[in-house]
Amino acid sequence: MEPIRREDSDDLFAAVVSQDSVMRWLATGRADSRSAAEAMCDDHVAHWTRHGYGDFAVRDAATHAFLGRVGLRNRAQYGVDLGFALHPRAQGRGVAGEAGRACLDLAFRRLSLPVVFAFVLPDNMASIAVLRRLGAQADGTVQSSGLHCLRYRFDPAAMAAAEHVADDAGADLQLVHAPGPGSADDRSALRDGLPDPFGMNGLGLVWADHQHTLTAVSEGRPVASGGWLLRDMAFDGLPRRAAGLGGVLVHPSYRGRGIARTVISVAVEHARAAGAETMILLCRPVLVPLCTQLGWSRLSVPVTVQQPDGARSSPLTTMIYDLAGLPHPTISADLRGLPF
């Protein structure tokens, strides 16, 4: 299993896109052109760049023949789901189960995701059987790409006793979720002597403590972290259950590897699982392009933050990430507390 590359488009076309018996079960439906396969590969590559995880090209270990794709897909409205599409010759051999287990191992033991879903058409009994063997539980129905789908759910607790398929001791990066603001020693190590790594000291803001922290660990030491809190905020005067994301920091020697993107992506999923309808991030203007690439939108309305001496307008750019299909504020946003 290797992350899908654009060079895999011919293999993807031959094994998946050109196979009616495979495509009939996918939300994308029938797409029998090589250009469609190229577009799919481009989309998979972009997903890896944006989230740090995604779909894998699955190949036969002995012959290196391309068997299909299996992986984790982050959907803005639904969260992370496990999906697979295999050539008919690879079906019935346990390939989907083996590769699916590896993806769940990545999701829960490496990324510390709070939950993974799977969406399947009601008549796709073969895929439903694979999901059940992997430990998925039925979790209602949803509309996906205009189709009525069954939803299945994987929880970390249910997967904890499952047999490992990979040795985490050799992993070069692992995310750890913990309640609270995190370790002061970890924060100091990530700052690496920098007095103002966020460029916030001149703003005179008092910040709230994080309720949750996600720490990226490599070779036994912290290399990145991010935190968030959950509270009721007010958008256009109406209550909104929202999560504030902040304190995303990467050690200087680990920057440029996409770690911050993965930390943000996984933090969003934890906030979603905790009941957040919307995510808010206050950032310096220089970081706005990065947040935009990750699917966040810039708010143009006044944003109010609380400080010990009263409310004040936020001096930072406010970014928003929708989790529940709710409208963005058009008049004002009140964080109803200290910034995060």
mmCIF file of C-alpha atoms in Angstrom, residues 1-4 8 12 15-16 22 26 44 47-48 53-59 66-73 81-87 90-91 94-106 116-118 127 130-131 134 154:
data_model
loop_
_atom_site.group_PDB
_atom_site.id
_atom_site.type_symbol
_atom_site.label_atom_id
_atom_site.label_comp_id
_atom_site.label_asym_id
_atom_site.label_seq_id
_atom_site.Cartn_x
_atom_site.Cartn_y
_atom_site.Cartn_z
ATOM 1 C CA MET A 1 0.000 0.000 0.000
ATOM 2 C CA GLU A 2 1.383 3.375 -1.081
ATOM 3 C CA PRO A 3 -0.277 6.796 -1.386
ATOM 4 C CA ILE A 4 -1.896 7.119 -4.804
ATOM 5 C CA ASP A 8 -1.252 5.506 -11.112
ATOM 6 C CA LEU A 12 -6.705 2.983 -11.696
ATOM 7 C CA ALA A 15 -8.625 -1.869 -12.370
ATOM 8 C CA VAL A 16 -11.485 0.370 -11.220
ATOM 9 C CA VAL A 22 -16.963 -1.914 -9.449
ATOM 10 C CA LEU A 26 -19.435 3.959 -5.964
ATOM 11 C CA HIS A 44 -6.343 11.801 -4.257
ATOM 12 C CA HIS A 47 -6.254 15.114 -0.445
ATOM 13 C CA TRP A 48 -2.931 13.721 0.791
ATOM 14 C CA TYR A 53 -3.665 10.886 4.873
ATOM 15 C CA GLY A 54 -5.896 9.580 2.086
ATOM 16 C CA ASP A 55 -6.293 6.745 -0.416
ATOM 17 C CA PHE A 56 -3.669 4.106 -1.093
ATOM 18 C CA ALA A 57 -2.837 2.219 -4.238
ATOM 19 C CA VAL A 58 -3.072 -1.452 -3.272
ATOM 20 C CA ARG A 59 -0.760 -3.837 -5.112
ATOM 21 C CA PHE A 66 -2.440 -2.975 -9.158
ATOM 22 C CA LEU A 67 -5.512 -4.314 -7.329
ATOM 23 C CA GLY A 68 -7.402 -1.098 -6.576
ATOM 24 C CA ARG A 69 -7.604 1.677 -4.009
ATOM 25 C CA VAL A 70 -8.395 1.647 -0.293
ATOM 26 C CA GLY A 71 -8.126 4.577 2.069
ATOM 27 C CA LEU A 72 -9.418 7.299 4.361
ATOM 28 C CA ARG A 73 -11.407 10.174 2.901
ATOM 29 C CA ASP A 81 -14.728 7.576 5.994
ATOM 30 C CA LEU A 82 -13.119 4.306 4.942
ATOM 31 C CA GLY A 83 -13.649 3.367 1.314
ATOM 32 C CA PHE A 84 -12.411 0.718 -1.082
ATOM 33 C CA ALA A 85 -12.691 -0.105 -4.770
ATOM 34 C CA LEU A 86 -10.971 -3.267 -5.987
ATOM 35 C CA HIS A 87 -10.670 -5.010 -9.365
ATOM 36 C CA ALA A 90 -8.925 -8.999 -6.122
ATOM 37 C CA GLN A 91 -12.354 -9.529 -4.625
ATOM 38 C CA GLY A 94 -9.484 -10.797 1.840
ATOM 39 C CA VAL A 95 -7.644 -7.874 0.238
ATOM 40 C CA ALA A 96 -10.262 -5.277 1.216
ATOM 41 C CA GLY A 97 -10.245 -6.542 4.792
ATOM 42 C CA GLU A 98 -6.451 -6.559 5.098
ATOM 43 C CA ALA A 99 -6.034 -3.119 3.549
ATOM 44 C CA GLY A 100 -9.035 -1.764 5.472
ATOM 45 C CA ARG A 101 -7.544 -2.961 8.746
ATOM 46 C CA ALA A 102 -4.301 -1.162 7.901
ATOM 47 C CA CYS A 103 -6.258 2.045 7.260
ATOM 48 C CA LEU A 104 -8.096 1.740 10.581
ATOM 49 C CA ASP A 105 -4.767 1.128 12.290
ATOM 50 C CA LEU A 106 -3.511 4.354 10.713
ATOM 51 C CA VAL A 116 -14.261 6.664 11.190
ATOM 52 C CA PHE A 117 -17.373 6.088 9.091
ATOM 53 C CA ALA A 118 -18.157 4.079 5.990
ATOM 54 C CA SER A 127 -18.925 -4.486 1.114
ATOM 55 C CA VAL A 130 -16.317 -6.591 4.881
ATOM 56 C CA LEU A 131 -17.278 -3.635 7.073
ATOM 57 C CA LEU A 134 -13.719 -5.096 10.382
ATOM 58 C CA PHE A 154 -15.873 2.460 13.628
#
